[in-house]
Short mmCIF file of N, CA, C and O in Angstrom, two decimals:
data_model
loop_
_atom_site.label_atom_id
_atom_site.label_comp_id
_atom_site.label_asym_id
_atom_site.label_seq_id
_atom_site.Cartn_x
_atom_site.Cartn_y
_atom_site.Cartn_z
N MET A 15 11.17 -14.71 6.48
CA MET A 15 10.56 -15.07 5.22
C MET A 15 9.26 -14.29 5.02
O MET A 15 9.03 -13.76 3.95
N LEU A 16 8.44 -14.23 6.07
CA LEU A 16 7.17 -13.52 5.97
C LEU A 16 7.39 -12.02 5.79
O LEU A 16 6.63 -11.36 5.07
N VAL A 17 8.44 -11.49 6.40
CA VAL A 17 8.75 -10.06 6.26
C VAL A 17 9.10 -9.74 4.81
O VAL A 17 8.70 -8.71 4.28
N LYS A 18 9.82 -10.63 4.15
CA LYS A 18 10.19 -10.40 2.75
C LYS A 18 8.97 -10.52 1.82
O LYS A 18 8.86 -9.78 0.84
N ILE A 19 8.04 -11.42 2.13
CA ILE A 19 6.82 -11.53 1.33
C ILE A 19 5.99 -10.26 1.48
O ILE A 19 5.50 -9.70 0.49
N PHE A 20 5.83 -9.80 2.72
CA PHE A 20 5.10 -8.55 2.93
C PHE A 20 5.82 -7.36 2.31
O PHE A 20 5.18 -6.42 1.83
N GLY A 21 7.15 -7.40 2.30
CA GLY A 21 7.92 -6.35 1.64
C GLY A 21 7.69 -6.35 0.13
O GLY A 21 7.61 -5.29 -0.49
N GLY A 22 7.55 -7.53 -0.44
CA GLY A 22 7.23 -7.62 -1.87
C GLY A 22 5.86 -7.04 -2.17
O GLY A 22 5.67 -6.35 -3.18
N PHE A 23 4.90 -7.31 -1.29
CA PHE A 23 3.58 -6.70 -1.46
C PHE A 23 3.67 -5.19 -1.33
O PHE A 23 2.98 -4.46 -2.05
N ASP A 24 4.50 -4.69 -0.42
CA ASP A 24 4.68 -3.25 -0.27
C ASP A 24 5.24 -2.63 -1.55
O ASP A 24 4.82 -1.54 -1.95
N LEU A 25 6.20 -3.30 -2.17
CA LEU A 25 6.75 -2.78 -3.43
C LEU A 25 5.68 -2.69 -4.51
O LEU A 25 5.58 -1.69 -5.22
N ILE A 26 4.87 -3.74 -4.63
CA ILE A 26 3.81 -3.75 -5.64
C ILE A 26 2.76 -2.67 -5.35
O ILE A 26 2.35 -1.92 -6.24
N ILE A 27 2.36 -2.56 -4.08
CA ILE A 27 1.36 -1.56 -3.70
C ILE A 27 1.90 -0.15 -3.91
O ILE A 27 1.20 0.74 -4.38
N GLY A 28 3.19 0.06 -3.59
CA GLY A 28 3.79 1.37 -3.80
C GLY A 28 3.81 1.78 -5.26
O GLY A 28 3.48 2.92 -5.60
N VAL A 29 4.16 0.85 -6.13
CA VAL A 29 4.18 1.15 -7.57
C VAL A 29 2.75 1.40 -8.07
O VAL A 29 2.52 2.31 -8.87
N MET A 30 1.80 0.62 -7.57
CA MET A 30 0.41 0.83 -7.97
C MET A 30 -0.08 2.21 -7.56
O MET A 30 -0.78 2.88 -8.33
N LEU A 31 0.28 2.65 -6.36
CA LEU A 31 -0.17 3.96 -5.89
C LEU A 31 0.49 5.10 -6.66
O LEU A 31 -0.16 6.10 -6.95
N VAL A 32 1.76 4.96 -6.99
CA VAL A 32 2.45 6.02 -7.72
C VAL A 32 1.86 6.18 -9.11
O VAL A 32 1.64 7.30 -9.58
N PHE A 33 1.57 5.08 -9.77
CA PHE A 33 1.06 5.14 -11.14
C PHE A 33 -0.44 4.94 -11.23
O PHE A 33 -0.96 4.57 -12.28
N LEU A 34 -1.16 5.19 -10.14
CA LEU A 34 -2.60 4.95 -10.11
C LEU A 34 -3.35 5.84 -11.09
O LEU A 34 -4.32 5.41 -11.71
N SER A 35 -2.90 7.06 -11.27
CA SER A 35 -3.62 7.98 -12.16
C SER A 35 -3.32 7.72 -13.63
O SER A 35 -4.11 8.07 -14.50
N SER A 36 -2.18 7.08 -13.94
CA SER A 36 -1.83 6.89 -15.34
C SER A 36 -2.33 5.57 -15.92
O SER A 36 -2.47 5.44 -17.13
N PHE A 37 -2.59 4.57 -15.09
CA PHE A 37 -3.19 3.34 -15.59
C PHE A 37 -4.33 2.94 -14.66
O PHE A 37 -4.36 3.29 -13.50
N ASN A 38 -5.29 2.25 -15.21
CA ASN A 38 -6.46 1.87 -14.44
C ASN A 38 -6.47 0.37 -14.21
O ASN A 38 -6.91 -0.38 -15.06
N PRO A 39 -5.98 -0.09 -13.04
CA PRO A 39 -6.05 -1.52 -12.76
C PRO A 39 -7.49 -1.95 -12.53
O PRO A 39 -8.37 -1.12 -12.25
N SER A 40 -7.74 -3.23 -12.64
CA SER A 40 -9.10 -3.72 -12.46
C SER A 40 -9.52 -3.57 -11.00
O SER A 40 -8.70 -3.44 -10.09
N ALA A 41 -10.82 -3.60 -10.79
CA ALA A 41 -11.36 -3.44 -9.44
C ALA A 41 -10.93 -4.60 -8.55
O ALA A 41 -10.65 -4.41 -7.37
N GLY A 42 -10.85 -5.80 -9.11
CA GLY A 42 -10.42 -6.95 -8.33
C GLY A 42 -9.00 -6.81 -7.84
O GLY A 42 -8.68 -7.19 -6.70
N THR A 43 -8.12 -6.27 -8.67
CA THR A 43 -6.72 -6.06 -8.28
C THR A 43 -6.63 -5.03 -7.17
O THR A 43 -5.89 -5.22 -6.20
N LEU A 44 -7.38 -3.95 -7.28
CA LEU A 44 -7.36 -2.92 -6.25
C LEU A 44 -7.90 -3.44 -4.93
O LEU A 44 -7.33 -3.16 -3.88
N ILE A 45 -8.97 -4.22 -4.98
CA ILE A 45 -9.53 -4.78 -3.76
C ILE A 45 -8.56 -5.77 -3.13
O ILE A 45 -8.34 -5.76 -1.92
N PHE A 46 -7.94 -6.64 -3.94
CA PHE A 46 -7.01 -7.64 -3.43
C PHE A 46 -5.85 -6.99 -2.69
O PHE A 46 -5.57 -7.33 -1.53
N PHE A 47 -5.19 -6.02 -3.33
CA PHE A 47 -4.04 -5.39 -2.69
C PHE A 47 -4.47 -4.45 -1.56
O PHE A 47 -3.73 -4.25 -0.60
N GLY A 48 -5.66 -3.87 -1.65
CA GLY A 48 -6.16 -3.05 -0.55
C GLY A 48 -6.43 -3.87 0.70
O GLY A 48 -6.09 -3.46 1.82
N VAL A 49 -7.01 -5.05 0.51
CA VAL A 49 -7.27 -5.93 1.66
C VAL A 49 -5.96 -6.45 2.25
O VAL A 49 -5.82 -6.52 3.48
N ILE A 50 -4.99 -6.78 1.41
CA ILE A 50 -3.68 -7.21 1.91
C ILE A 50 -3.04 -6.11 2.74
O ILE A 50 -2.50 -6.35 3.82
N SER A 51 -3.10 -4.89 2.24
CA SER A 51 -2.49 -3.77 2.95
C SER A 51 -3.19 -3.52 4.29
O SER A 51 -2.52 -3.27 5.30
N MET A 52 -4.49 -3.59 4.32
CA MET A 52 -5.21 -3.37 5.57
C MET A 52 -5.01 -4.53 6.54
O MET A 52 -4.97 -4.33 7.76
N THR A 53 -4.85 -5.74 6.03
CA THR A 53 -4.55 -6.88 6.89
C THR A 53 -3.17 -6.75 7.52
O THR A 53 -2.98 -7.05 8.70
N LYS A 54 -2.21 -6.29 6.71
CA LYS A 54 -0.86 -6.06 7.25
C LYS A 54 -0.88 -5.01 8.34
O LYS A 54 -0.15 -5.11 9.33
N SER A 55 -1.71 -4.00 8.20
CA SER A 55 -1.78 -2.96 9.23
C SER A 55 -2.39 -3.49 10.51
O SER A 55 -2.05 -3.03 11.59
N SER A 56 -3.26 -4.48 10.41
CA SER A 56 -3.85 -5.04 11.63
C SER A 56 -2.83 -5.86 12.42
O SER A 56 -2.99 -6.03 13.63
N PHE A 57 -1.78 -6.37 11.76
CA PHE A 57 -0.73 -7.08 12.48
C PHE A 57 0.03 -6.12 13.39
O PHE A 57 0.48 -6.50 14.46
N GLY A 58 0.17 -4.88 12.97
CA GLY A 58 0.85 -3.87 13.79
C GLY A 58 -0.06 -3.22 14.80
O GLY A 58 0.38 -2.40 15.60
N MET A 59 -1.34 -3.56 14.77
CA MET A 59 -2.36 -3.03 15.68
C MET A 59 -2.42 -1.51 15.65
O MET A 59 -2.81 -0.88 16.62
N LEU A 60 -2.00 -0.92 14.53
CA LEU A 60 -2.02 0.53 14.33
C LEU A 60 -1.29 1.28 15.44
O LEU A 60 -1.67 2.37 15.84
N ARG A 61 -0.20 0.70 15.91
CA ARG A 61 0.58 1.33 16.97
C ARG A 61 1.72 2.18 16.44
O ARG A 61 2.17 3.08 17.13
N ASP A 62 2.22 1.87 15.26
CA ASP A 62 3.35 2.62 14.74
C ASP A 62 2.97 3.28 13.41
O ASP A 62 1.92 3.03 12.84
N PHE A 63 3.86 4.13 12.95
CA PHE A 63 3.62 4.92 11.74
C PHE A 63 3.47 4.03 10.51
O PHE A 63 2.63 4.29 9.65
N ALA A 64 4.25 2.96 10.43
CA ALA A 64 4.19 2.07 9.27
C ALA A 64 2.84 1.37 9.16
O ALA A 64 2.33 1.17 8.05
N SER A 65 2.23 1.02 10.27
CA SER A 65 0.91 0.40 10.24
C SER A 65 -0.14 1.38 9.74
O SER A 65 -1.05 1.00 9.00
N TRP A 66 -0.01 2.63 10.13
CA TRP A 66 -0.95 3.64 9.64
C TRP A 66 -0.78 3.88 8.14
O TRP A 66 -1.76 4.10 7.43
N ILE A 67 0.46 3.83 7.66
CA ILE A 67 0.70 3.99 6.23
C ILE A 67 0.05 2.84 5.46
O ILE A 67 -0.58 3.05 4.42
N ASP A 68 0.20 1.61 5.96
CA ASP A 68 -0.45 0.46 5.32
C ASP A 68 -1.97 0.62 5.32
O ASP A 68 -2.64 0.33 4.32
N PHE A 69 -2.51 1.07 6.43
CA PHE A 69 -3.95 1.24 6.54
C PHE A 69 -4.46 2.28 5.55
O PHE A 69 -5.46 2.07 4.86
N LEU A 70 -3.76 3.41 5.47
CA LEU A 70 -4.16 4.46 4.52
C LEU A 70 -4.02 4.00 3.07
O LEU A 70 -4.85 4.34 2.23
N ALA A 71 -2.98 3.22 2.79
CA ALA A 71 -2.80 2.70 1.43
C ALA A 71 -3.95 1.78 1.06
O ALA A 71 -4.46 1.82 -0.07
N GLY A 72 -4.38 0.94 1.99
CA GLY A 72 -5.51 0.06 1.73
C GLY A 72 -6.79 0.83 1.49
O GLY A 72 -7.58 0.49 0.61
N ILE A 73 -7.00 1.88 2.27
CA ILE A 73 -8.20 2.70 2.08
C ILE A 73 -8.16 3.42 0.73
O ILE A 73 -9.17 3.47 0.01
N ILE A 74 -7.01 3.97 0.37
CA ILE A 74 -6.89 4.67 -0.91
C ILE A 74 -7.10 3.72 -2.07
O ILE A 74 -7.78 4.05 -3.05
N LEU A 75 -6.56 2.51 -1.98
CA LEU A 75 -6.77 1.54 -3.05
C LEU A 75 -8.24 1.15 -3.15
O LEU A 75 -8.76 0.96 -4.25
N GLY A 76 -8.91 1.04 -2.02
CA GLY A 76 -10.33 0.73 -2.05
C GLY A 76 -11.16 1.88 -2.60
O GLY A 76 -12.11 1.67 -3.35
N LEU A 77 -10.80 3.10 -2.24
CA LEU A 77 -11.54 4.27 -2.73
C LEU A 77 -11.27 4.54 -4.21
O LEU A 77 -12.09 5.18 -4.87
N ALA A 78 -10.14 4.08 -4.72
CA ALA A 78 -9.80 4.34 -6.12
C ALA A 78 -10.77 3.66 -7.08
O ALA A 78 -10.84 4.03 -8.24
N ILE A 79 -11.53 2.70 -6.58
CA ILE A 79 -12.54 2.06 -7.43
C ILE A 79 -13.68 3.03 -7.70
O ILE A 79 -14.19 3.10 -8.82
N LEU A 80 -14.06 3.80 -6.69
CA LEU A 80 -15.23 4.67 -6.80
C LEU A 80 -14.90 6.12 -7.11
O LEU A 80 -15.67 6.80 -7.78
N VAL A 81 -13.77 6.61 -6.59
CA VAL A 81 -13.44 8.03 -6.66
C VAL A 81 -12.10 8.20 -7.36
O VAL A 81 -11.19 7.39 -7.20
N ASN A 82 -11.97 9.28 -8.11
CA ASN A 82 -10.69 9.60 -8.74
C ASN A 82 -9.77 10.23 -7.68
O ASN A 82 -10.01 11.33 -7.22
N ILE A 83 -8.72 9.50 -7.30
CA ILE A 83 -7.79 9.95 -6.27
C ILE A 83 -6.80 10.93 -6.90
O ILE A 83 -6.24 10.65 -7.96
N PRO A 84 -6.56 12.09 -6.27
CA PRO A 84 -5.56 13.03 -6.81
C PRO A 84 -4.18 12.37 -6.87
O PRO A 84 -3.79 11.60 -5.99
N SER A 85 -3.47 12.66 -7.94
CA SER A 85 -2.18 12.00 -8.17
C SER A 85 -1.16 12.34 -7.09
O SER A 85 -0.30 11.52 -6.79
N VAL A 86 -1.24 13.52 -6.49
CA VAL A 86 -0.28 13.90 -5.45
C VAL A 86 -0.41 12.98 -4.24
O VAL A 86 0.59 12.53 -3.68
N ILE A 87 -1.62 12.66 -3.85
CA ILE A 87 -1.84 11.76 -2.72
C ILE A 87 -1.31 10.38 -3.03
O ILE A 87 -0.63 9.75 -2.21
N GLY A 88 -1.58 9.88 -4.23
CA GLY A 88 -1.09 8.57 -4.62
C GLY A 88 0.43 8.51 -4.69
O GLY A 88 1.03 7.52 -4.27
N ILE A 89 1.05 9.56 -5.18
CA ILE A 89 2.51 9.58 -5.30
C ILE A 89 3.17 9.62 -3.92
O ILE A 89 4.09 8.85 -3.65
N ILE A 90 2.69 10.48 -3.04
CA ILE A 90 3.29 10.58 -1.70
C ILE A 90 3.11 9.28 -0.93
O ILE A 90 4.07 8.75 -0.36
N LEU A 91 1.92 8.75 -0.92
CA LEU A 91 1.66 7.52 -0.19
C LEU A 91 2.39 6.34 -0.84
O LEU A 91 2.91 5.47 -0.14
N GLY A 92 2.46 6.34 -2.16
CA GLY A 92 3.17 5.28 -2.87
C GLY A 92 4.66 5.27 -2.57
O GLY A 92 5.26 4.20 -2.40
N ILE A 93 5.26 6.44 -2.48
CA ILE A 93 6.69 6.52 -2.16
C ILE A 93 6.94 6.01 -0.74
O ILE A 93 7.91 5.29 -0.50
N LEU A 94 6.07 6.36 0.21
CA LEU A 94 6.23 5.88 1.57
C LEU A 94 6.12 4.36 1.66
O LEU A 94 6.91 3.70 2.33
N VAL A 95 5.14 3.79 0.97
CA VAL A 95 4.95 2.34 1.00
C VAL A 95 6.09 1.64 0.27
O VAL A 95 6.60 0.61 0.73
N PHE A 96 6.53 2.20 -0.86
CA PHE A 96 7.64 1.61 -1.61
C PHE A 96 8.91 1.63 -0.77
O PHE A 96 9.67 0.66 -0.74
N GLN A 97 9.16 2.73 -0.07
CA GLN A 97 10.33 2.85 0.79
C GLN A 97 10.27 1.81 1.91
O GLN A 97 11.27 1.20 2.26
N LYS A 98 9.10 1.61 2.48
CA LYS A 98 8.93 0.62 3.53
C LYS A 98 9.20 -0.79 3.00
O LYS A 98 9.81 -1.62 3.67
N GLY A 99 8.82 -1.04 1.76
CA GLY A 99 9.10 -2.33 1.14
C GLY A 99 10.56 -2.56 0.89
O GLY A 99 11.09 -3.66 1.08
N ILE A 100 11.27 -1.51 0.47
CA ILE A 100 12.72 -1.64 0.25
C ILE A 100 13.44 -1.92 1.55
O ILE A 100 14.34 -2.77 1.62
N PHE A 101 13.06 -1.24 2.63
CA PHE A 101 13.71 -1.45 3.92
C PHE A 101 13.44 -2.84 4.49
O PHE A 101 14.23 -3.33 5.29
N SER A 102 12.36 -3.48 4.08
CA SER A 102 12.12 -4.83 4.58
C SER A 102 13.06 -5.85 3.94
O SER A 102 13.23 -6.95 4.49
N PHE A 103 13.65 -5.52 2.80
CA PHE A 103 14.61 -6.43 2.17
C PHE A 103 16.03 -6.24 2.66
O PHE A 103 16.90 -7.03 2.35
N LEU A 104 16.30 -5.18 3.43
CA LEU A 104 17.66 -4.94 3.94
C LEU A 104 17.95 -5.75 5.18
O LEU A 104 17.20 -6.20 5.91
#
């Protein structure tokens, strides 16, 4: 059950990262999902590739409040997180 909830968060975070340059979510939304992503990475203790992807996604979402993130970085990271979310539902 918890894996599917975290997978749902991955899907939302992936979509947010892919479309980060075309729409501007509020700072509270970016912080909320960034903290969730970084918390999920702490469960994996940064031992595997998926935990590092979650950690980087959280950092990018946090930095998106202050800095304009290049769309290529958001798209690549968003696709990886979205893919991880889809695999959690299988």
